Structures are given as C-alpha cells and as structure tokens.
PDB file of C-alpha atoms in Angstrom:
ATOM      1  CA  MET A   1     113.827  79.585  96.198  1.00 31.00           C
ATOM      2  CA  GLN A   2     112.648  81.053  92.907  1.00 34.00           C
ATOM      3  CA  ARG A   3     109.720  82.897  94.511  1.00 35.00           C
ATOM      4  CA  VAL A   4     111.876  84.197  97.362  1.00 34.00           C
ATOM      5  CA  ALA A   5     114.349  85.556  94.824  1.00 32.00           C
ATOM      6  CA  SER A   6     111.522  87.222  92.889  1.00 33.00           C
ATOM      7  CA  LEU A   7     110.207  88.937  96.017  1.00 37.00           C
ATOM      8  CA  ILE A   8     113.673  90.217  96.882  1.00 34.00           C
ATOM      9  CA  HIS A   9     114.024  91.560  93.337  1.00 34.00           C
ATOM     10  CA  LEU A  10     110.747  93.487  93.562  1.00 36.00           C
ATOM     11  CA  ASN A  11     111.620  94.924  96.957  1.00 38.00           C
ATOM     12  CA  ALA A  12     114.949  96.012  95.537  1.00 39.00           C
ATOM     13  CA  ALA A  13     113.091  97.820  92.776  1.00 41.00           C
ATOM     14  CA  ARG A  14     111.244  99.893  95.343  1.00 41.00           C
ATOM     15  CA  SER A  15     114.470 100.691  97.166  1.00 43.00           C
ATOM     16  CA  LEU A  16     115.680 102.291  93.932  1.00 52.00           C
ATOM     17  CA  LYS A  17     112.687 104.660  94.171  1.00 70.00           C
ATOM     18  CA  LEU A  18     111.041 103.334  91.056  1.00 82.00           C
ATOM     19  CA  THR A  19     107.480 104.584  90.702  1.00 84.00           C
ATOM     20  CA  GLY A  20     105.951 102.519  87.927  1.00 83.00           C
ATOM     21  CA  LYS A  21     106.147 105.588  85.684  1.00 85.00           C
ATOM     22  CA  GLY A  22     104.621 105.034  82.274  1.00 86.00           C
ATOM     23  CA  VAL A  23     103.024 101.713  83.227  1.00 95.00           C
ATOM     24  CA  GLY A  24      99.238 101.568  82.825  1.00 96.00           C
ATOM     25  CA  ILE A  25      97.343  99.628  85.501  1.00 97.00           C
ATOM     26  CA  ALA A  26      93.660  98.754  85.133  1.00 98.00           C
ATOM     27  CA  VAL A  27      91.802  98.461  88.444  1.00 98.00           C
ATOM     28  CA  PHE A  28      88.546  96.461  88.510  1.00 98.00           C
ATOM     29  CA  ASP A  29      86.555  97.608  91.536  1.00 98.00           C
ATOM     30  CA  THR A  30      83.848  99.976  92.817  1.00 98.00           C
ATOM     31  CA  GLY A  31      85.253 102.959  90.953  1.00 97.00           C
ATOM     32  CA  ILE A  32      87.542 105.760  92.059  1.00 96.00           C
ATOM     33  CA  GLY A  33      86.644 108.809  94.126  1.00 95.00           C
ATOM     34  CA  ARG A  34      88.076 112.298  94.273  1.00 92.00           C
ATOM     35  CA  HIS A  35      91.242 112.350  96.332  1.00 93.00           C
ATOM     36  CA  PRO A  36      94.335 114.528  95.843  1.00 92.00           C
ATOM     37  CA  ASP A  37      96.581 111.464  95.967  1.00 94.00           C
ATOM     38  CA  LEU A  38      94.890 110.039  92.889  1.00 93.00           C
ATOM     39  CA  THR A  39      92.586 112.277  90.886  1.00 80.00           C
ATOM     40  CA  MET A  40      93.563 115.911  91.300  1.00 68.00           C
ATOM     41  CA  PRO A  41      94.893 117.715  88.170  1.00 58.00           C
ATOM     42  CA  GLY A  42      98.185 116.270  87.010  1.00 59.00           C
ATOM     43  CA  THR A  43      97.766 112.950  88.826  1.00 65.00           C
ATOM     44  CA  ARG A  44      97.490 109.501  87.369  1.00 79.00           C
ATOM     45  CA  LEU A  45      93.856 108.816  86.542  1.00 92.00           C
ATOM     46  CA  GLN A  46      93.923 108.222  82.786  1.00 93.00           C
ATOM     47  CA  ALA A  47      90.475 106.758  82.201  1.00 95.00           C
ATOM     48  CA  PHE A  48      87.282 105.843  84.029  1.00 96.00           C
ATOM     49  CA  VAL A  49      84.807 103.285  82.679  1.00 97.00           C
ATOM     50  CA  ASP A  50      81.512 102.771  84.484  1.00 98.00           C
ATOM     51  CA  ILE A  51      80.326  99.297  83.516  1.00 97.00           C
ATOM     52  CA  VAL A  52      77.588  99.310  86.183  1.00 97.00           C
ATOM     53  CA  ASN A  53      75.748 102.647  85.887  1.00 97.00           C
ATOM     54  CA  HIS A  54      77.279 104.042  82.687  1.00 97.00           C
ATOM     55  CA  ARG A  55      78.064 107.432  84.196  1.00 96.00           C
ATOM     56  CA  LYS A  56      80.727 109.519  82.483  1.00 93.00           C
ATOM     57  CA  ASP A  57      82.312 111.309  85.440  1.00 93.00           C
ATOM     58  CA  TYR A  58      84.413 109.257  87.818  1.00 94.00           C
ATOM     59  CA  TYR A  59      83.103 108.355  91.276  1.00 95.00           C
ATOM     60  CA  ASP A  60      83.181 105.659  93.947  1.00 97.00           C
ATOM     61  CA  ASP A  61      79.937 105.087  95.847  1.00 96.00           C
ATOM     62  CA  ASN A  62      81.473 102.413  98.070  1.00 97.00           C
ATOM     63  CA  GLY A  63      85.071 103.383  98.842  1.00 97.00           C
ATOM     64  CA  HIS A  64      86.721 100.015  98.242  1.00 97.00           C
ATOM     65  CA  GLY A  65      88.010 100.943  94.789  1.00 98.00           C
ATOM     66  CA  THR A  66      89.553 104.210  95.976  1.00 97.00           C
ATOM     67  CA  HIS A  67      91.302 102.364  98.793  1.00 98.00           C
ATOM     68  CA  VAL A  68      92.702  99.785  96.351  1.00 98.00           C
ATOM     69  CA  ALA A  69      93.757 102.458  93.835  1.00 97.00           C
ATOM     70  CA  GLY A  70      95.536 104.341  96.608  1.00 97.00           C
ATOM     71  CA  LEU A  71      97.563 101.250  97.486  1.00 98.00           C
ATOM     72  CA  VAL A  72      98.586 100.938  93.846  1.00 97.00           C
ATOM     73  CA  ALA A  73      99.247 104.551  92.914  1.00 95.00           C
ATOM     74  CA  GLY A  74      98.506 107.097  95.657  1.00 95.00           C
ATOM     75  CA  ASP A  75     101.261 109.719  95.837  1.00 92.00           C
ATOM     76  CA  GLY A  76     100.657 110.724  99.458  1.00 94.00           C
ATOM     77  CA  THR A  77      99.780 114.360  98.726  1.00 92.00           C
ATOM     78  CA  ALA A  78      97.134 114.617 101.470  1.00 93.00           C
ATOM     79  CA  SER A  79      99.405 113.010 104.074  1.00 94.00           C
ATOM     80  CA  MET A  80     102.612 114.874 103.209  1.00 93.00           C
ATOM     81  CA  GLY A  81     103.990 111.661 101.744  1.00 92.00           C
ATOM     82  CA  LYS A  82     103.207 109.413 104.712  1.00 94.00           C
ATOM     83  CA  TYR A  83     100.718 107.151 102.901  1.00 95.00           C
ATOM     84  CA  ARG A  84     101.938 106.407  99.400  1.00 95.00           C
ATOM     85  CA  GLY A  85     101.064 103.591  97.049  1.00 96.00           C
ATOM     86  CA  ALA A  86     103.537 101.035  95.764  1.00 96.00           C
ATOM     87  CA  ALA A  87     103.817 102.686  92.319  1.00 96.00           C
ATOM     88  CA  PRO A  88     102.808 106.368  92.626  1.00 93.00           C
ATOM     89  CA  GLY A  89     104.001 107.188  89.114  1.00 90.00           C
ATOM     90  CA  CYS A  90     101.886 104.682  87.193  1.00 94.00           C
ATOM     91  CA  GLY A  91      98.756 105.458  85.209  1.00 94.00           C
ATOM     92  CA  ILE A  92      95.414 104.278  86.600  1.00 96.00           C
ATOM     93  CA  ILE A  93      92.558 103.085  84.405  1.00 97.00           C
ATOM     94  CA  ALA A  94      89.597 102.565  86.743  1.00 97.00           C
ATOM     95  CA  LEU A  95      86.794 100.227  85.685  1.00 98.00           C
ATOM     96  CA  LYS A  96      83.731 100.181  87.909  1.00 98.00           C
ATOM     97  CA  VAL A  97      82.424  96.606  87.954  1.00 97.00           C
ATOM     98  CA  LEU A  98      80.876  96.593  91.456  1.00 97.00           C
ATOM     99  CA  ASP A  99      77.924  98.591  92.794  1.00 97.00           C
ATOM    100  CA  ARG A 100      77.645 100.712  95.935  1.00 97.00           C
ATOM    101  CA  TYR A 101      77.272  97.573  98.058  1.00 96.00           C
ATOM    102  CA  GLY A 102      80.349  95.900  96.604  1.00 95.00           C
ATOM    103  CA  ASN A 103      78.274  93.450  94.585  1.00 94.00           C
ATOM    104  CA  GLY A 104      78.565  92.761  90.886  1.00 93.00           C
ATOM    105  CA  SER A 105      77.807  90.355  88.097  1.00 92.00           C
ATOM    106  CA  GLN A 106      80.068  88.056  86.145  1.00 92.00           C
ATOM    107  CA  ASP A 107      78.742  89.628  82.938  1.00 94.00           C
ATOM    108  CA  ASP A 108      79.970  93.081  84.001  1.00 95.00           C
ATOM    109  CA  VAL A 109      83.439  91.727  84.723  1.00 96.00           C
ATOM    110  CA  LEU A 110      83.434  90.052  81.315  1.00 96.00           C
ATOM    111  CA  ARG A 111      82.485  93.384  79.699  1.00 97.00           C
ATOM    112  CA  ALA A 112      85.372  95.055  81.510  1.00 97.00           C
ATOM    113  CA  LEU A 113      87.780  92.380  80.300  1.00 97.00           C
ATOM    114  CA  ARG A 114      86.606  92.927  76.722  1.00 97.00           C
ATOM    115  CA  TRP A 115      87.183  96.672  77.165  1.00 98.00           C
ATOM    116  CA  ILE A 116      90.744  96.006  78.283  1.00 98.00           C
ATOM    117  CA  ARG A 117      91.447  93.894  75.229  1.00 97.00           C
ATOM    118  CA  GLU A 118      90.133  96.676  72.984  1.00 97.00           C
ATOM    119  CA  TYR A 119      91.885  99.621  74.621  1.00 96.00           C
ATOM    120  CA  ARG A 120      94.975  98.214  76.338  1.00 96.00           C
ATOM    121  CA  GLN A 121      97.336  99.482  73.644  1.00 95.00           C
ATOM    122  CA  GLN A 122      95.858 102.991  73.747  1.00 95.00           C
ATOM    123  CA  TYR A 123      96.311 103.286  77.517  1.00 94.00           C
ATOM    124  CA  ARG A 124      99.526 101.255  77.703  1.00 95.00           C
ATOM    125  CA  ILE A 125      97.925  98.792  80.096  1.00 97.00           C
ATOM    126  CA  ARG A 126     100.514  96.274  81.267  1.00 98.00           C
ATOM    127  CA  VAL A 127      98.854  95.105  84.493  1.00 98.00           C
ATOM    128  CA  VAL A 128      95.253  94.403  85.551  1.00 98.00           C
ATOM    129  CA  ASN A 129      94.417  94.413  89.278  1.00 98.00           C
ATOM    130  CA  ILE A 130      91.325  92.380  90.182  1.00 98.00           C
ATOM    131  CA  SER A 131      90.566  92.659  93.897  1.00 95.00           C
ATOM    132  CA  VAL A 132      87.232  91.019  93.072  1.00 90.00           C
ATOM    133  CA  GLY A 133      86.180  87.387  93.271  1.00 89.00           C
ATOM    134  CA  THR A 134      83.188  85.118  92.919  1.00 84.00           C
ATOM    135  CA  THR A 135      82.295  82.643  95.640  1.00 71.00           C
ATOM    136  CA  CYS A 136      80.520  80.402  93.146  1.00 59.00           C
ATOM    137  CA  ASN A 137      81.329  76.766  93.948  1.00 56.00           C
ATOM    138  CA  SER A 138      80.705  75.320  90.496  1.00 60.00           C
ATOM    139  CA  LYS A 139      83.554  75.457  88.007  1.00 65.00           C
ATOM    140  CA  ARG A 140      80.988  75.426  85.199  1.00 70.00           C
ATOM    141  CA  ASN A 141      79.352  78.625  86.475  1.00 74.00           C
ATOM    142  CA  HIS A 142      82.556  80.672  86.265  1.00 84.00           C
ATOM    143  CA  ALA A 143      84.155  78.952  83.264  1.00 91.00           C
ATOM    144  CA  ARG A 144      83.549  82.011  81.052  1.00 92.00           C
ATOM    145  CA  LEU A 145      85.236  84.265  83.588  1.00 94.00           C
ATOM    146  CA  LEU A 146      88.327  82.072  83.802  1.00 95.00           C
ATOM    147  CA  GLU A 147      88.472  81.709  80.041  1.00 95.00           C
ATOM    148  CA  SER A 148      88.308  85.483  79.510  1.00 96.00           C
ATOM    149  CA  VAL A 149      90.959  86.232  82.141  1.00 97.00           C
ATOM    150  CA  GLU A 150      93.262  83.611  80.683  1.00 97.00           C
ATOM    151  CA  GLN A 151      92.739  85.012  77.190  1.00 97.00           C
ATOM    152  CA  LEU A 152      93.942  88.390  78.464  1.00 97.00           C
ATOM    153  CA  TRP A 153      96.971  86.692  80.017  1.00 98.00           C
ATOM    154  CA  ASP A 154      97.707  84.908  76.744  1.00 98.00           C
ATOM    155  CA  GLU A 155      97.746  88.311  75.029  1.00 97.00           C
ATOM    156  CA  GLY A 156     100.611  89.375  77.300  1.00 97.00           C
ATOM    157  CA  VAL A 157      98.883  91.295  80.101  1.00 98.00           C
ATOM    158  CA  VAL A 158      99.936  90.675  83.709  1.00 98.00           C
ATOM    159  CA  VAL A 159      96.752  89.749  85.594  1.00 98.00           C
ATOM    160  CA  VAL A 160      96.928  90.021  89.399  1.00 98.00           C
ATOM    161  CA  THR A 161      93.967  88.751  91.419  1.00 98.00           C
ATOM    162  CA  ALA A 162      92.982  88.371  95.052  1.00 98.00           C
ATOM    163  CA  ALA A 163      92.862  84.951  96.669  1.00 97.00           C
ATOM    164  CA  GLY A 164      89.572  85.934  98.316  1.00 95.00           C
ATOM    165  CA  ASN A 165      88.460  86.086 101.935  1.00 96.00           C
ATOM    166  CA  GLN A 166      86.765  82.695 102.168  1.00 94.00           C
ATOM    167  CA  GLY A 167      89.702  80.954 103.859  1.00 95.00           C
ATOM    168  CA  PRO A 168      91.495  79.498 105.572  1.00 93.00           C
ATOM    169  CA  ARG A 169      89.909  76.160 104.634  1.00 94.00           C
ATOM    170  CA  PRO A 170      91.536  74.280 101.738  1.00 94.00           C
ATOM    171  CA  GLY A 171      90.061  74.916  98.298  1.00 93.00           C
ATOM    172  CA  SER A 172      88.774  78.384  99.214  1.00 94.00           C
ATOM    173  CA  ILE A 173      90.430  80.425  96.440  1.00 95.00           C
ATOM    174  CA  THR A 174      87.802  82.502  94.629  1.00 94.00           C
ATOM    175  CA  ALA A 175      87.579  82.955  90.846  1.00 94.00           C
ATOM    176  CA  PRO A 176      89.326  84.345  88.861  1.00 95.00           C
ATOM    177  CA  GLY A 177      92.156  83.785  91.350  1.00 96.00           C
ATOM    178  CA  SER A 178      91.640  80.058  90.848  1.00 94.00           C
ATOM    179  CA  SER A 179      93.056  80.329  87.312  1.00 95.00           C
ATOM    180  CA  GLN A 180      96.377  78.559  86.988  1.00 93.00           C
ATOM    181  CA  LYS A 181      97.725  81.317  84.708  1.00 96.00           C
ATOM    182  CA  VAL A 182      97.150  84.502  86.705  1.00 97.00           C
ATOM    183  CA  ILE A 183      99.091  85.743  89.736  1.00 98.00           C
ATOM    184  CA  THR A 184      96.966  85.099  92.822  1.00 98.00           C
ATOM    185  CA  VAL A 185      97.741  87.091  95.971  1.00 98.00           C
ATOM    186  CA  GLY A 186      96.978  86.025  99.522  1.00 97.00           C
ATOM    187  CA  SER A 187      97.317  88.015 102.736  1.00 97.00           C
ATOM    188  CA  SER A 188     100.455  87.191 104.712  1.00 96.00           C
ATOM    189  CA  ASP A 189      98.945  88.376 108.011  1.00 95.00           C
ATOM    190  CA  LEU A 190      95.493  86.827 107.549  1.00 96.00           C
ATOM    191  CA  LEU A 191      96.603  83.223 107.110  1.00 93.00           C
ATOM    192  CA  GLU A 192      96.446  82.016 110.714  1.00 92.00           C
ATOM    193  CA  GLY A 193      94.701  82.702 113.990  1.00 90.00           C
ATOM    194  CA  ARG A 194      91.263  84.149 114.681  1.00 89.00           C
ATOM    195  CA  SER A 195      91.504  86.660 111.848  1.00 89.00           C
ATOM    196  CA  ALA A 196      92.461  84.033 109.230  1.00 96.00           C
ATOM    197  CA  ILE A 197      90.373  84.660 106.109  1.00 96.00           C
ATOM    198  CA  SER A 198      92.885  84.508 103.264  1.00 97.00           C
ATOM    199  CA  GLY A 199      91.888  81.970 100.602  1.00 96.00           C
ATOM    200  CA  ARG A 200      93.936  78.788 100.206  1.00 94.00           C
ATOM    201  CA  GLY A 201      94.365  76.182  97.510  1.00 94.00           C
ATOM    202  CA  PRO A 202      94.464  73.753  96.033  1.00 93.00           C
ATOM    203  CA  THR A 203      92.110  74.711  93.225  1.00 89.00           C
ATOM    204  CA  ALA A 204      89.744  72.294  91.502  1.00 85.00           C
ATOM    205  CA  GLU A 205      92.611  71.513  89.112  1.00 85.00           C
ATOM    206  CA  CYS A 206      94.940  70.816  92.079  1.00 87.00           C
ATOM    207  CA  VAL A 207      96.938  73.984  91.432  1.00 90.00           C
ATOM    208  CA  CYS A 208      98.809  75.377  94.447  1.00 94.00           C
ATOM    209  CA  LYS A 209      97.529  78.853  95.335  1.00 96.00           C
ATOM    210  CA  PRO A 210      98.114  81.626  96.256  1.00 97.00           C
ATOM    211  CA  ASP A 211     101.250  82.356  94.237  1.00 97.00           C
ATOM    212  CA  ILE A 212     102.500  85.064  96.574  1.00 97.00           C
ATOM    213  CA  VAL A 213     101.395  86.853  99.737  1.00 98.00           C
ATOM    214  CA  ALA A 214     101.604  90.448 100.975  1.00 98.00           C
ATOM    215  CA  PRO A 215     100.281  92.320 104.038  1.00 97.00           C
ATOM    216  CA  GLY A 216      96.497  92.725 104.078  1.00 97.00           C
ATOM    217  CA  ASN A 217      95.474  93.329 107.697  1.00 97.00           C
ATOM    218  CA  LYS A 218      94.502  96.874 108.746  1.00 96.00           C
ATOM    219  CA  ILE A 219      96.063  98.585 105.755  1.00 97.00           C
ATOM    220  CA  MET A 220      95.812 102.391 105.477  1.00 97.00           C
ATOM    221  CA  SER A 221      94.887 103.989 102.170  1.00 97.00           C
ATOM    222  CA  CYS A 222      92.749 106.658 100.503  1.00 97.00           C
ATOM    223  CA  VAL A 223      89.112 107.346 101.397  1.00 95.00           C
ATOM    224  CA  PRO A 224      86.974 109.250  98.843  1.00 91.00           C
ATOM    225  CA  GLY A 225      85.155 112.511  99.514  1.00 81.00           C
ATOM    226  CA  LYS A 226      85.932 115.598 101.551  1.00 78.00           C
ATOM    227  CA  PRO A 227      87.740 116.212 103.778  1.00 82.00           C
ATOM    228  CA  TYR A 228      90.395 114.176 102.003  1.00 84.00           C
ATOM    229  CA  SER A 229      91.502 111.473 104.361  1.00 92.00           C
ATOM    230  CA  TYR A 230      92.616 107.886 104.831  1.00 96.00           C
ATOM    231  CA  GLY A 231      91.049 104.792 106.300  1.00 96.00           C
ATOM    232  CA  VAL A 232      91.863 101.228 107.276  1.00 97.00           C
ATOM    233  CA  LYS A 233      90.621  98.135 105.457  1.00 97.00           C
ATOM    234  CA  SER A 234      91.598  94.469 105.632  1.00 97.00           C
ATOM    235  CA  GLY A 235      91.557  91.537 103.242  1.00 97.00           C
ATOM    236  CA  THR A 236      93.276  90.048 100.244  1.00 97.00           C
ATOM    237  CA  SER A 237      91.863  93.004  98.290  1.00 97.00           C
ATOM    238  CA  MET A 238      94.474  95.106 100.072  1.00 98.00           C
ATOM    239  CA  SER A 239      97.310  92.637  99.522  1.00 98.00           C
ATOM    240  CA  THR A 240      96.722  92.452  95.773  1.00 98.00           C
ATOM    241  CA  PRO A 241      97.451  96.101  94.828  1.00 98.00           C
ATOM    242  CA  LEU A 242     100.721  96.010  96.769  1.00 98.00           C
ATOM    243  CA  VAL A 243     101.927  93.219  94.488  1.00 98.00           C
ATOM    244  CA  THR A 244     100.462  94.984  91.447  1.00 98.00           C
ATOM    245  CA  GLY A 245     102.422  98.136  92.266  1.00 97.00           C
ATOM    246  CA  ALA A 246     105.627  96.173  92.789  1.00 97.00           C
ATOM    247  CA  ILE A 247     105.141  94.606  89.360  1.00 98.00           C
ATOM    248  CA  ALA A 248     104.692  98.069  87.820  1.00 97.00           C
ATOM    249  CA  CYS A 249     108.033  99.087  89.345  1.00 97.00           C
ATOM    250  CA  ALA A 250     109.686  96.004  87.866  1.00 97.00           C
ATOM    251  CA  LEU A 251     108.208  96.843  84.451  1.00 97.00           C
ATOM    252  CA  GLU A 252     109.463 100.416  84.745  1.00 95.00           C
ATOM    253  CA  LYS A 253     112.957  99.142  85.433  1.00 95.00           C
ATOM    254  CA  ASN A 254     112.804  96.660  82.559  1.00 96.00           C
ATOM    255  CA  PRO A 255     109.911  97.278  80.113  1.00 96.00           C
ATOM    256  CA  ALA A 256     110.940  94.223  78.101  1.00 97.00           C
ATOM    257  CA  LEU A 257     109.770  91.842  80.831  1.00 97.00           C
ATOM    258  CA  THR A 258     106.841  89.691  79.755  1.00 97.00           C
ATOM    259  CA  ASN A 259     104.011  88.541  81.991  1.00 97.00           C
ATOM    260  CA  THR A 260     105.616  85.110  82.228  1.00 96.00           C
ATOM    261  CA  ASP A 261     108.901  86.769  83.232  1.00 97.00           C
ATOM    262  CA  ILE A 262     107.023  88.560  86.007  1.00 97.00           C
TER     263      ILE A 262
END
C-alpha cells in the first residue's frame, strides 16, 4: 500500500503541472545531442562532462543519452508540445560515461560519481539518473561501483537506476540497480510475454527489486541531429527517466523532501 500511495502522489504532482523547476538532474549515459527540446538557447542543459573522450562541447554519438534526457526534461518544442519529458523545467547535467557503441567501463562510471560528489552543490543536483548497468555476475567485481553509488545516496542524493534488460529470470537485476539503497526501476510493460526483458530480483543479498516500475516499451523521445526529430526505444533505460522526472516534480513541490522521503 505504501508504494501505491507514493505512485499516486507523484502522478498528482504532474497533474498540478509541476515541471521540476530548479531541480538539477545528472544523467549518466552516452551524452546529449543538439535538440531544441533540450539544448537550444534558454533550455535546461547546465553542464556537460565527457568522461570518455574528454571533449568540451556537448554531443551524443549514440543517441541513447539524448533519448533518456528527453524523457526526463524535453519540453516538446520540436513537436509543438506533443512529446514532453516528465520534468521539462529541471536542469540537466549530462555526463558521458558510455561510448558510441553504448559500452563503458566501471572506472568511468566511478569517475562520474566522484564528479557528482564534487560539484553537486554548485549545480543543485538532487537526482542522478543511471540508465546504465553492468552484467557482471560476481559481486566482488562491482563492489566498488555499489559502494560509490551508496556513498552518494548517504550524502543525500536521490539515485535512480535501471533494473536492466537481462530479465525476466530471477536474480537478473544489473548493478548498480542491485544496491539495496538506490531506487531501481523496472519496465511495467516488459515484465511478461515474448518481449519480457525487465530485470527481476532478488539480488545477491535477497533484496526485492525492482522498487517501482514504469512504461518502457516503444517509448518516443528525442533523437539527436538534424532534422530535429523523435524516435522509439524500449527497455528499462526508458522507464528510469520517467520515474526520475516524477521525483523532480515532487522535489519542486516540496524541496525539503530527503532521498529517504522520496
């Protein structure tokens, strides 16, 4: 009952036309591309950090990160408001931790987490969206990743992670979504049937996961480049930013909420 009540509360926040204004959201992904919904003058891109190639100007050589950022914060400019993100008024801090093929290293994610700890006050980062996961089977091999994510949580940041697309077998939650502290998001429409891929618990510590689910199948969002357009992607990567945006709206309504309150 508690989780149902929480979901109703967040949906109510959106019905009040909250936009996540003033809330900083860090997005760990493939970067962010030029799109009027996100990066045109006056929009919400506040910082871009290229952990992979160390380039200064923002870009997305894969497209996944732009799609995720659009689901968090796109304002629908290119679609006349038809395709908007969950929190179009929030600030986006994009950290590129994956390469053009969508691959990355644990060390790069750890560097990004250290960057957040150093600059989160400057950019008013309240939420971190991690639509990224490792399929490593050994707890020992991703212990540093879990420790770093949980340290960020302990410092008061809301960390929202994808359950991963290795399901639906039990124990298929990817790290860092396997952390018992963070909010792990599964895909409500990819849990059953032929298209079932959403990760399921329990984790190695017998923690029930995911914590919440949201739509993730054939979700429309921003595509980088010109002409400015939209495209469809599926997976728990798409479910996660919807929850992240809802959390930003809740924090806009009541900035005093802590990550444990959320």
